[in-house]
Structure formats: structure tokens, C-alpha cells
mmCIF file of C-alpha atoms and ligand atoms in Angstrom:
data_model
loop_
_atom_site.group_PDB
_atom_site.id
_atom_site.type_symbol
_atom_site.label_atom_id
_atom_site.label_comp_id
_atom_site.label_asym_id
_atom_site.label_seq_id
_atom_site.Cartn_x
_atom_site.Cartn_y
_atom_site.Cartn_z
ATOM 1 C CA MET C 1 126.378 107.212 103.237
ATOM 2 C CA THR C 2 123.450 105.130 102.022
ATOM 3 C CA ALA C 3 120.248 105.845 103.913
ATOM 4 C CA ARG C 4 118.210 103.276 105.779
ATOM 5 C CA ILE C 5 114.747 102.929 104.263
ATOM 6 C CA ILE C 6 111.919 103.496 106.731
ATOM 7 C CA ASP C 7 109.354 100.894 105.722
ATOM 8 C CA GLY C 8 105.889 102.352 106.348
ATOM 9 C CA LYS C 9 104.178 99.164 105.212
ATOM 10 C CA ILE C 10 105.764 97.125 108.012
ATOM 11 C CA HIS C 11 105.014 99.763 110.670
ATOM 12 C CA ALA C 12 101.450 100.165 109.439
ATOM 13 C CA ALA C 13 100.848 96.400 109.472
ATOM 14 C CA GLN C 14 102.025 96.247 113.110
ATOM 15 C CA LEU C 15 99.786 99.145 114.077
ATOM 16 C CA ARG C 16 96.778 97.644 112.287
ATOM 17 C CA GLY C 17 97.398 94.345 114.112
ATOM 18 C CA ALA C 18 97.365 96.126 117.499
ATOM 19 C CA ILE C 19 94.195 98.026 116.494
ATOM 20 C CA ALA C 20 92.436 94.802 115.429
ATOM 21 C CA SER C 21 93.163 93.158 118.787
ATOM 22 C CA SER C 22 92.093 96.230 120.744
ATOM 23 C CA ALA C 23 88.866 96.373 118.666
ATOM 24 C CA ALA C 24 88.224 92.697 119.449
ATOM 25 C CA SER C 25 88.546 93.388 123.202
ATOM 26 C CA LEU C 26 86.263 96.440 122.922
ATOM 27 C CA LYS C 27 83.665 94.181 121.325
ATOM 28 C CA SER C 28 84.012 91.338 123.820
ATOM 29 C CA SER C 29 84.126 93.507 126.949
ATOM 30 C CA HIS C 30 81.716 96.309 125.999
ATOM 31 C CA GLY C 31 79.797 95.080 122.941
ATOM 32 C CA ILE C 32 81.067 98.057 120.909
ATOM 33 C CA VAL C 33 82.119 97.747 117.246
ATOM 34 C CA PRO C 34 83.699 100.980 115.932
ATOM 35 C CA GLY C 35 82.091 102.316 112.744
ATOM 36 C CA LEU C 36 83.766 104.604 110.208
ATOM 37 C CA ALA C 37 81.728 106.709 107.769
ATOM 38 C CA VAL C 38 83.670 108.110 104.808
ATOM 39 C CA ILE C 39 81.976 110.698 102.605
ATOM 40 C CA LEU C 40 83.204 111.456 99.101
ATOM 41 C CA VAL C 41 81.555 114.299 97.202
ATOM 42 C CA GLY C 42 82.177 114.222 93.446
ATOM 43 C CA GLU C 43 84.121 112.013 91.090
ATOM 44 C CA ASP C 44 87.803 112.842 91.684
ATOM 45 C CA SER C 45 89.544 109.589 90.756
ATOM 46 C CA ALA C 46 92.490 109.910 93.182
ATOM 47 C CA SER C 47 90.092 110.677 96.055
ATOM 48 C CA ALA C 48 87.947 107.670 95.082
ATOM 49 C CA VAL C 49 91.017 105.399 95.399
ATOM 50 C CA TYR C 50 91.899 106.821 98.847
ATOM 51 C CA VAL C 51 88.310 106.501 100.080
ATOM 52 C CA ALA C 52 88.050 102.876 98.918
ATOM 53 C CA ALA C 53 91.326 102.066 100.708
ATOM 54 C CA LYS C 54 90.008 103.617 103.943
ATOM 55 C CA GLY C 55 86.798 101.531 103.872
ATOM 56 C CA LYS C 56 88.753 98.342 103.132
ATOM 57 C CA ALA C 57 91.218 99.001 105.967
ATOM 58 C CA ALA C 58 88.331 99.601 108.394
ATOM 59 C CA ARG C 59 86.700 96.251 107.550
ATOM 60 C CA GLU C 60 90.058 94.469 107.865
ATOM 61 C CA VAL C 61 90.525 95.596 111.483
ATOM 62 C CA GLY C 62 86.973 94.531 112.361
ATOM 63 C CA PHE C 63 85.167 97.895 112.150
ATOM 64 C CA HIS C 64 81.931 98.650 110.346
ATOM 65 C CA ALA C 65 82.546 100.832 107.290
ATOM 66 C CA PHE C 66 79.943 103.113 105.732
ATOM 67 C CA ASP C 67 80.996 104.435 102.303
ATOM 68 C CA MET C 68 78.920 107.396 101.185
ATOM 69 C CA ARG C 69 79.302 108.665 97.620
ATOM 70 C CA LEU C 70 77.499 111.917 96.900
ATOM 71 C CA PRO C 71 77.271 113.576 93.463
ATOM 72 C CA GLU C 72 79.368 116.629 92.536
ATOM 73 C CA THR C 73 76.127 118.649 92.493
ATOM 74 C CA THR C 74 75.433 117.992 96.211
ATOM 75 C CA SER C 75 74.685 121.292 97.944
ATOM 76 C CA GLU C 76 76.382 122.385 101.141
ATOM 77 C CA ALA C 77 73.001 122.128 102.928
ATOM 78 C CA GLN C 78 72.574 118.513 101.766
ATOM 79 C CA LEU C 79 76.080 117.599 102.956
ATOM 80 C CA LEU C 80 75.466 119.279 106.321
ATOM 81 C CA ALA C 81 72.216 117.301 106.646
ATOM 82 C CA GLU C 82 74.104 114.014 106.001
ATOM 83 C CA ILE C 83 76.664 114.954 108.653
ATOM 84 C CA ALA C 84 73.923 115.808 111.173
ATOM 85 C CA GLN C 85 72.405 112.385 110.587
ATOM 86 C CA LEU C 86 75.772 110.628 111.084
ATOM 87 C CA ASN C 87 76.453 112.709 114.225
ATOM 88 C CA GLY C 88 73.257 111.266 115.708
ATOM 89 C CA ASP C 89 73.891 107.672 114.629
ATOM 90 C CA ALA C 90 75.320 105.599 117.516
ATOM 91 C CA SER C 91 76.743 102.988 115.130
ATOM 92 C CA VAL C 92 79.045 105.639 113.608
ATOM 93 C CA SER C 93 82.151 106.346 115.732
ATOM 94 C CA GLY C 94 84.086 108.321 113.133
ATOM 95 C CA ILE C 95 83.165 110.641 110.259
ATOM 96 C CA LEU C 96 85.616 111.620 107.519
ATOM 97 C CA VAL C 97 84.764 113.986 104.674
ATOM 98 C CA GLN C 98 87.349 113.500 101.937
ATOM 99 C CA MET C 99 89.094 116.699 100.870
ATOM 100 C CA PRO C 100 89.165 118.577 98.592
ATOM 101 C CA LEU C 101 85.449 119.345 98.368
ATOM 102 C CA PRO C 102 83.882 120.903 95.251
ATOM 103 C CA ALA C 103 84.411 124.675 95.150
ATOM 104 C CA HIS C 104 80.751 125.545 95.879
ATOM 105 C CA ILE C 105 81.011 123.921 99.352
ATOM 106 C CA ASP C 106 82.682 125.730 102.266
ATOM 107 C CA ALA C 107 85.041 123.090 103.682
ATOM 108 C CA LYS C 108 85.553 124.940 106.972
ATOM 109 C CA ARG C 109 81.795 125.055 107.636
ATOM 110 C CA VAL C 110 81.540 121.327 106.852
ATOM 111 C CA LEU C 111 84.428 120.355 109.144
ATOM 112 C CA ALA C 112 82.983 122.447 111.980
ATOM 113 C CA ALA C 113 79.658 120.582 111.642
ATOM 114 C CA ILE C 114 81.192 117.194 112.502
ATOM 115 C CA ASP C 115 80.765 116.138 116.137
ATOM 116 C CA PRO C 116 84.278 116.781 117.577
ATOM 117 C CA LEU C 117 84.203 113.352 119.255
ATOM 118 C CA LYS C 118 83.628 111.738 115.823
ATOM 119 C CA ASP C 119 86.202 113.911 114.011
ATOM 120 C CA VAL C 120 88.695 111.187 113.092
ATOM 121 C CA ASP C 121 90.622 113.599 110.848
ATOM 122 C CA GLY C 122 91.280 115.945 113.778
ATOM 123 C CA PHE C 123 90.272 118.905 111.582
ATOM 124 C CA HIS C 124 87.417 120.335 113.721
ATOM 125 C CA PRO C 125 88.487 123.735 115.150
ATOM 126 C CA LEU C 126 88.037 122.429 118.699
ATOM 127 C CA ASN C 127 90.381 119.512 118.014
ATOM 128 C CA VAL C 128 92.906 121.754 116.242
ATOM 129 C CA GLY C 129 92.912 123.805 119.469
ATOM 130 C CA ARG C 130 93.235 120.719 121.649
ATOM 131 C CA LEU C 131 96.350 119.664 119.722
ATOM 132 C CA SER C 132 97.759 123.164 119.970
ATOM 133 C CA ASN C 133 97.205 123.421 123.753
ATOM 134 C CA GLY C 134 98.615 119.944 124.410
ATOM 135 C CA GLU C 135 95.320 118.356 125.529
ATOM 136 C CA TYR C 136 95.634 116.028 122.513
ATOM 137 C CA ASP C 137 98.902 114.295 121.671
ATOM 138 C CA ILE C 138 100.100 111.121 119.988
ATOM 139 C CA HIS C 139 98.633 109.005 122.811
ATOM 140 C CA HIS C 140 95.371 110.831 123.504
ATOM 141 C CA GLY C 141 92.590 112.285 121.415
ATOM 142 C CA LEU C 142 92.077 112.835 117.716
ATOM 143 C CA VAL C 143 95.201 114.077 115.950
ATOM 144 C CA PRO C 144 95.447 114.483 112.121
ATOM 145 C CA CYS C 145 96.358 111.128 110.594
ATOM 146 C CA THR C 146 99.232 111.973 108.243
ATOM 147 C CA PRO C 147 101.321 113.954 110.774
ATOM 148 C CA LEU C 148 100.556 111.329 113.417
ATOM 149 C CA GLY C 149 101.883 108.629 111.077
ATOM 150 C CA CYS C 150 105.006 110.716 110.391
ATOM 151 C CA ILE C 151 105.717 111.166 114.115
ATOM 152 C CA LEU C 152 105.303 107.448 114.798
ATOM 153 C CA LEU C 153 107.821 106.673 112.031
ATOM 154 C CA LEU C 154 110.222 109.335 113.336
ATOM 155 C CA LYS C 155 110.009 108.087 116.926
ATOM 156 C CA ASP C 156 110.631 104.558 115.804
ATOM 157 C CA THR C 157 113.657 105.677 113.758
ATOM 158 C CA LEU C 158 115.199 108.215 116.157
ATOM 159 C CA GLY C 159 113.823 107.467 119.627
ATOM 160 C CA ASP C 160 114.007 110.620 121.742
ATOM 161 C CA MET C 161 113.889 113.673 119.455
ATOM 162 C CA SER C 162 114.481 116.302 122.176
ATOM 163 C CA GLY C 163 116.585 119.187 120.937
ATOM 164 C CA LEU C 164 116.717 118.023 117.315
ATOM 165 C CA ARG C 165 116.167 120.635 114.628
ATOM 166 C CA ALA C 166 113.259 119.914 112.292
ATOM 167 C CA LEU C 167 112.113 121.579 109.096
ATOM 168 C CA VAL C 168 108.541 121.131 107.892
ATOM 169 C CA ILE C 169 108.167 122.201 104.277
ATOM 170 C CA GLY C 170 104.507 123.077 103.644
ATOM 171 C CA ARG C 171 101.990 124.865 105.873
ATOM 172 C CA SER C 172 98.722 123.081 105.058
ATOM 173 C CA GLU C 173 96.016 122.523 107.666
ATOM 174 C CA ILE C 174 96.108 118.773 106.873
ATOM 175 C CA VAL C 175 99.855 118.169 107.250
ATOM 176 C CA GLY C 176 102.242 121.112 107.746
ATOM 177 C CA LYS C 177 100.631 122.935 110.669
ATOM 178 C CA PRO C 178 99.691 119.875 112.778
ATOM 179 C CA MET C 179 103.098 118.333 111.947
ATOM 180 C CA ALA C 180 104.821 121.358 113.462
ATOM 181 C CA GLN C 181 102.654 121.058 116.599
ATOM 182 C CA LEU C 182 103.541 117.391 117.050
ATOM 183 C CA LEU C 183 107.263 118.035 116.544
ATOM 184 C CA ILE C 184 107.114 120.780 119.181
ATOM 185 C CA GLN C 185 105.468 118.273 121.539
ATOM 186 C CA GLU C 186 108.510 116.035 120.895
ATOM 187 C CA ASN C 187 110.765 118.927 122.008
ATOM 188 C CA CYS C 188 112.168 119.575 118.532
ATOM 189 C CA THR C 189 113.190 123.048 117.402
ATOM 190 C CA VAL C 190 110.854 123.557 114.468
ATOM 191 C CA THR C 191 110.983 125.719 111.356
ATOM 192 C CA VAL C 192 108.033 125.792 108.945
ATOM 193 C CA ALA C 193 108.916 126.745 105.373
ATOM 194 C CA HIS C 194 106.377 127.569 102.656
ATOM 195 C CA SER C 195 106.071 129.093 99.207
ATOM 196 C CA ARG C 196 107.236 132.533 100.415
ATOM 197 C CA THR C 197 110.187 131.283 102.485
ATOM 198 C CA ARG C 198 113.610 132.464 101.306
ATOM 199 C CA GLU C 199 116.682 130.214 101.175
ATOM 200 C CA VAL C 200 114.870 126.945 101.904
ATOM 201 C CA PRO C 201 117.854 124.786 100.796
ATOM 202 C CA SER C 202 120.208 126.528 103.239
ATOM 203 C CA ILE C 203 117.716 126.120 106.109
ATOM 204 C CA ALA C 204 117.269 122.467 105.158
ATOM 205 C CA ARG C 205 121.036 121.823 105.259
ATOM 206 C CA GLN C 206 121.084 122.735 108.972
ATOM 207 C CA VAL C 207 118.362 120.395 110.239
ATOM 208 C CA ASP C 208 118.271 116.861 111.608
ATOM 209 C CA ILE C 209 114.746 116.109 110.358
ATOM 210 C CA ILE C 210 113.044 117.180 107.119
ATOM 211 C CA VAL C 211 109.320 116.601 106.603
ATOM 212 C CA ALA C 212 108.465 117.403 102.993
ATOM 213 C CA ALA C 213 104.756 118.111 102.436
ATOM 214 C CA ILE C 214 104.765 120.412 99.435
ATOM 215 C CA GLY C 215 102.991 118.479 96.683
ATOM 216 C CA LYS C 216 105.629 119.102 93.997
ATOM 217 C CA PRO C 217 107.514 116.153 92.482
ATOM 218 C CA GLU C 218 111.129 115.723 93.629
ATOM 219 C CA ILE C 219 111.590 119.379 94.586
ATOM 220 C CA VAL C 220 113.790 118.554 97.611
ATOM 221 C CA LYS C 221 117.238 117.865 96.148
ATOM 222 C CA GLY C 222 120.009 115.685 97.550
ATOM 223 C CA ASP C 223 122.246 118.653 98.352
ATOM 224 C CA TRP C 224 119.512 120.151 100.597
ATOM 225 C CA ILE C 225 120.051 117.312 103.047
ATOM 226 C CA LYS C 226 122.536 117.338 105.918
ATOM 227 C CA GLU C 227 124.620 114.159 106.045
ATOM 228 C CA GLY C 228 122.773 111.635 108.226
ATOM 229 C CA ALA C 229 119.477 113.577 108.506
ATOM 230 C CA THR C 230 116.124 111.796 108.635
ATOM 231 C CA VAL C 231 113.797 112.547 105.718
ATOM 232 C CA ILE C 232 110.035 111.999 105.783
ATOM 233 C CA ASP C 233 108.431 112.385 102.365
ATOM 234 C CA VAL C 234 104.695 113.092 102.482
ATOM 235 C CA GLY C 235 104.392 113.828 98.755
ATOM 236 C CA THR C 236 102.427 111.570 96.425
ATOM 237 C CA ASN C 237 102.781 113.021 92.948
ATOM 238 C CA ARG C 238 101.734 111.209 89.791
ATOM 239 C CA VAL C 239 104.209 111.981 86.992
ATOM 240 C CA ASP C 240 104.064 110.975 83.342
ATOM 241 C CA VAL C 241 106.752 108.656 82.036
ATOM 242 C CA PRO C 242 107.379 108.993 78.261
ATOM 243 C CA GLY C 243 106.078 105.818 76.607
ATOM 244 C CA GLY C 244 105.120 104.248 79.951
ATOM 245 C CA LYS C 245 102.583 104.285 82.753
ATOM 246 C CA PRO C 246 102.516 107.324 85.076
ATOM 247 C CA LYS C 247 104.518 106.708 88.243
ATOM 248 C CA LEU C 248 104.172 107.904 91.812
ATOM 249 C CA VAL C 249 107.020 110.014 93.200
ATOM 250 C CA GLY C 250 107.458 111.978 96.397
ATOM 251 C CA ASP C 251 108.462 115.574 97.055
ATOM 252 C CA VAL C 252 112.057 114.411 97.551
ATOM 253 C CA ASP C 253 114.555 113.346 94.877
ATOM 254 C CA PHE C 254 114.780 109.887 96.416
ATOM 255 C CA ALA C 255 117.881 108.562 94.617
ATOM 256 C CA ALA C 256 119.946 111.649 95.487
ATOM 257 C CA ALA C 257 118.605 111.785 99.044
ATOM 258 C CA MET C 258 119.598 108.145 99.600
ATOM 259 C CA GLU C 259 123.251 109.227 99.258
ATOM 260 C CA ARG C 260 123.020 111.828 102.051
ATOM 261 C CA ALA C 261 120.232 110.973 104.486
ATOM 262 C CA GLY C 262 120.586 108.654 107.467
ATOM 263 C CA ALA C 263 117.055 107.336 106.971
ATOM 264 C CA ILE C 264 114.272 108.100 104.501
ATOM 265 C CA THR C 265 110.697 107.076 103.726
ATOM 266 C CA PRO C 266 110.057 105.784 100.200
ATOM 267 C CA VAL C 267 107.101 106.777 97.988
ATOM 268 C CA PRO C 268 105.029 104.693 97.748
ATOM 269 C CA GLY C 269 105.297 102.552 100.886
ATOM 270 C CA GLY C 270 106.325 105.167 103.443
ATOM 271 C CA VAL C 271 103.897 107.684 104.930
ATOM 272 C CA GLY C 272 100.828 106.574 102.898
ATOM 273 C CA PRO C 273 100.189 103.257 104.682
ATOM 274 C CA MET C 274 100.733 104.942 108.064
ATOM 275 C CA THR C 275 98.085 107.580 107.290
ATOM 276 C CA ILE C 276 95.434 104.908 106.791
ATOM 277 C CA ALA C 277 96.555 102.944 109.865
ATOM 278 C CA CYS C 278 96.343 106.149 111.931
ATOM 279 C CA LEU C 279 92.809 106.738 110.673
ATOM 280 C CA MET C 280 91.935 103.321 112.101
ATOM 281 C CA ARG C 281 93.688 104.291 115.334
ATOM 282 C CA ASN C 282 91.586 107.460 115.511
ATOM 283 C CA THR C 283 88.354 105.574 114.817
ATOM 284 C CA LEU C 284 89.156 103.201 117.671
ATOM 285 C CA MET C 285 90.086 106.183 119.862
ATOM 286 C CA ALA C 286 86.791 107.924 118.964
ATOM 287 C CA ALA C 287 84.788 104.826 119.928
ATOM 288 C CA HIS C 288 86.543 104.834 123.331
ATOM 289 C CA LEU C 289 86.040 108.581 123.837
ATOM 290 C CA GLN C 290 82.305 108.326 123.051
ATOM 291 C CA ALA C 291 81.899 105.425 125.495
ATOM 292 C CA GLY C 292 83.798 107.306 128.232
ATOM 293 C CA LEU C 293 86.558 104.668 128.188
ATOM 294 C CA SER C 294 90.251 105.483 128.586
ATOM 295 C CA ALA C 295 92.398 105.624 125.456
ATOM 296 C CA PRO C 296 93.758 102.269 124.245
ATOM 297 C CA SER C 297 97.551 102.071 124.416
ATOM 298 C CA LEU C 298 98.771 101.338 120.905
HETATM 299 N N1 GUN P 301 92.681 114.644 101.495
HETATM 300 C C1 GUN P 301 94.024 114.436 101.530
HETATM 301 N N2 GUN P 301 94.410 114.019 102.755
HETATM 302 C C2 GUN P 301 93.290 113.944 103.508
HETATM 303 C C3 GUN P 301 93.042 113.572 104.863
HETATM 304 O O1 GUN P 301 93.945 113.225 105.638
HETATM 305 N N3 GUN P 301 91.730 113.633 105.264
HETATM 306 C C4 GUN P 301 90.741 114.037 104.441
HETATM 307 N N4 GUN P 301 89.488 114.077 104.932
HETATM 308 N N5 GUN P 301 90.924 114.396 103.178
HETATM 309 C C5 GUN P 301 92.208 114.340 102.722
#
């Protein structure tokens, strides 16, 4: 079998188009232009690339974008003061603090300081709870962007996922845990594997869906994959190529997986573009929530 490639760029472009038209109607009917504030603390070059892409995407769908670069030496109190100011600024619908933060700043305290209605990452403890209790789902509320993008790709590929077995590899707050919640909402039977899990390959061989969010290059091998399974690769790992430029690879051995999977996301061009499109979706959603308007159907 040769897998079908799930093209995240095409899906993301469609989603961004729908967001841009919904933003235009929000402006014409209510005079509201969503605004996204992205805060980067420090000089991490990969984070700087992601943050720039988020600001650019926001402007392209007709939002205001506020890019805030703070030095590595910024104290936790200074960052909290910036967040308090953005919480009170009516032109800011969404606030995103790029992770990871420098070690001297307590990320959990920072995330909890963001107004939950402006928490476009869905990382505030109240919003984590709302996803867990089913108040937030893929149509309503603020759900973490990467897992949301993965679910949209899966639904488009598989349709109804009821009863399918899914394996999430990785238990991070950003991807693994919210991914498991969203798959449960889709009526999948979900296993979460992590660094202490035994026999991951044999678990993987039994499932219909694999979501790999480990952060290790090409660790998921072809023979881990059940014939015809759907594989979503969240990994973005930069690896050195002898005598050449570093290249980006996922957590899955793509060439080998192509021979077994039914469908697979490539890296780059799979989950990455969907993450940014879903951030735009959440910013639009936040603007509606703050204005007391019902969620746009996207
Ligand atoms: N770092 C890696 N992924 C993310 C994300 O989705 N949101 C934020 N804020 N930081 C990240």
C-alpha cells in the first residue's frame, strides 16, 4: 500500500479563507477587528520564526497583530505586568506567550495570568478544564491549536471516528494531553504512550490512528504501523545533513510509513500550517466570545 498524503497546506488555506471572510463580516456588522498579541521572551531562533509566522498569518486574515519581543532578562513580574496591560486592552482579542519561556520564569503562573477569554492557546487552567469537561470542543471555545489542527485533518480524512483505536505518543500539555481529550470527544478508544511506556511498537501495531508528538526524529518506524492506519506526525525536528543544509523531519520515518499507512501527514506541510490556521480560528473565536456573540461556524 502507498499512503495518501494529507496536505495540511491545502486544508490550512481553506480554513484561513473561511476565517478571513468571517472576520470581514464581524467588522462590517459589529465594527470589531480581532487583534492578536504574540509575546516572545528571549532570542530562541526557532521560536522567533514561529512568532513571525503567527503575526504574518494574523495580518493576512485581516486581524491586527501586535508582536512583542522582550529580552531574555525580562523578569516574571515584568512579563505579568505586560499581560495585565494586554488583558485590559480592548483592541487585543487574543494573547499568546510563546513557549518555552526562560527558566527563571514560571510558565504556569504566566499562563494562569492571561484572561481566559483571550487565551488563544487554550492553556489557561480554566480552559484546560473546559476542554476536559466537554464545555469546549472543536466547534466552541478555545482549544489548543496543534491538537485542534490534527483533529480537523483526521476528520477530513476519516469522517466519523467513532470506535476507532487511537494512540497518542507524547503526553505534553501543548499536544499529547489535549489531543487525547479531543480524540475521546470523537468517540475514539485512546491510549497515551510516553517515555515510560513499555512495548510502544506493539501497541502502535493495533491502532487505527497514530498521533506522534514525541520530538525525536523518525523514531516511529514503518513496522510500528498497522496496514492502512492514519498517521499524524506532529514532530518538527531539525537534523544535520553531512555536507548539506539541515533538514526538517518528523517523528515518523516517513518513507517507511508511506508503505504501510493509509494516509499520512508530511513534515513540513502537514500539521504545522494547520496549527497557525487554528490560532487564527481561536483569535476569531475569542473576539466573538468577548463580544457575547455566538461562535462562527468554520
Ligand atoms: N511552543 C510550541 N508550540 C506552542 C504553542 O502551540 N503555543 C505556544 N504559546 N508556544 C508553543
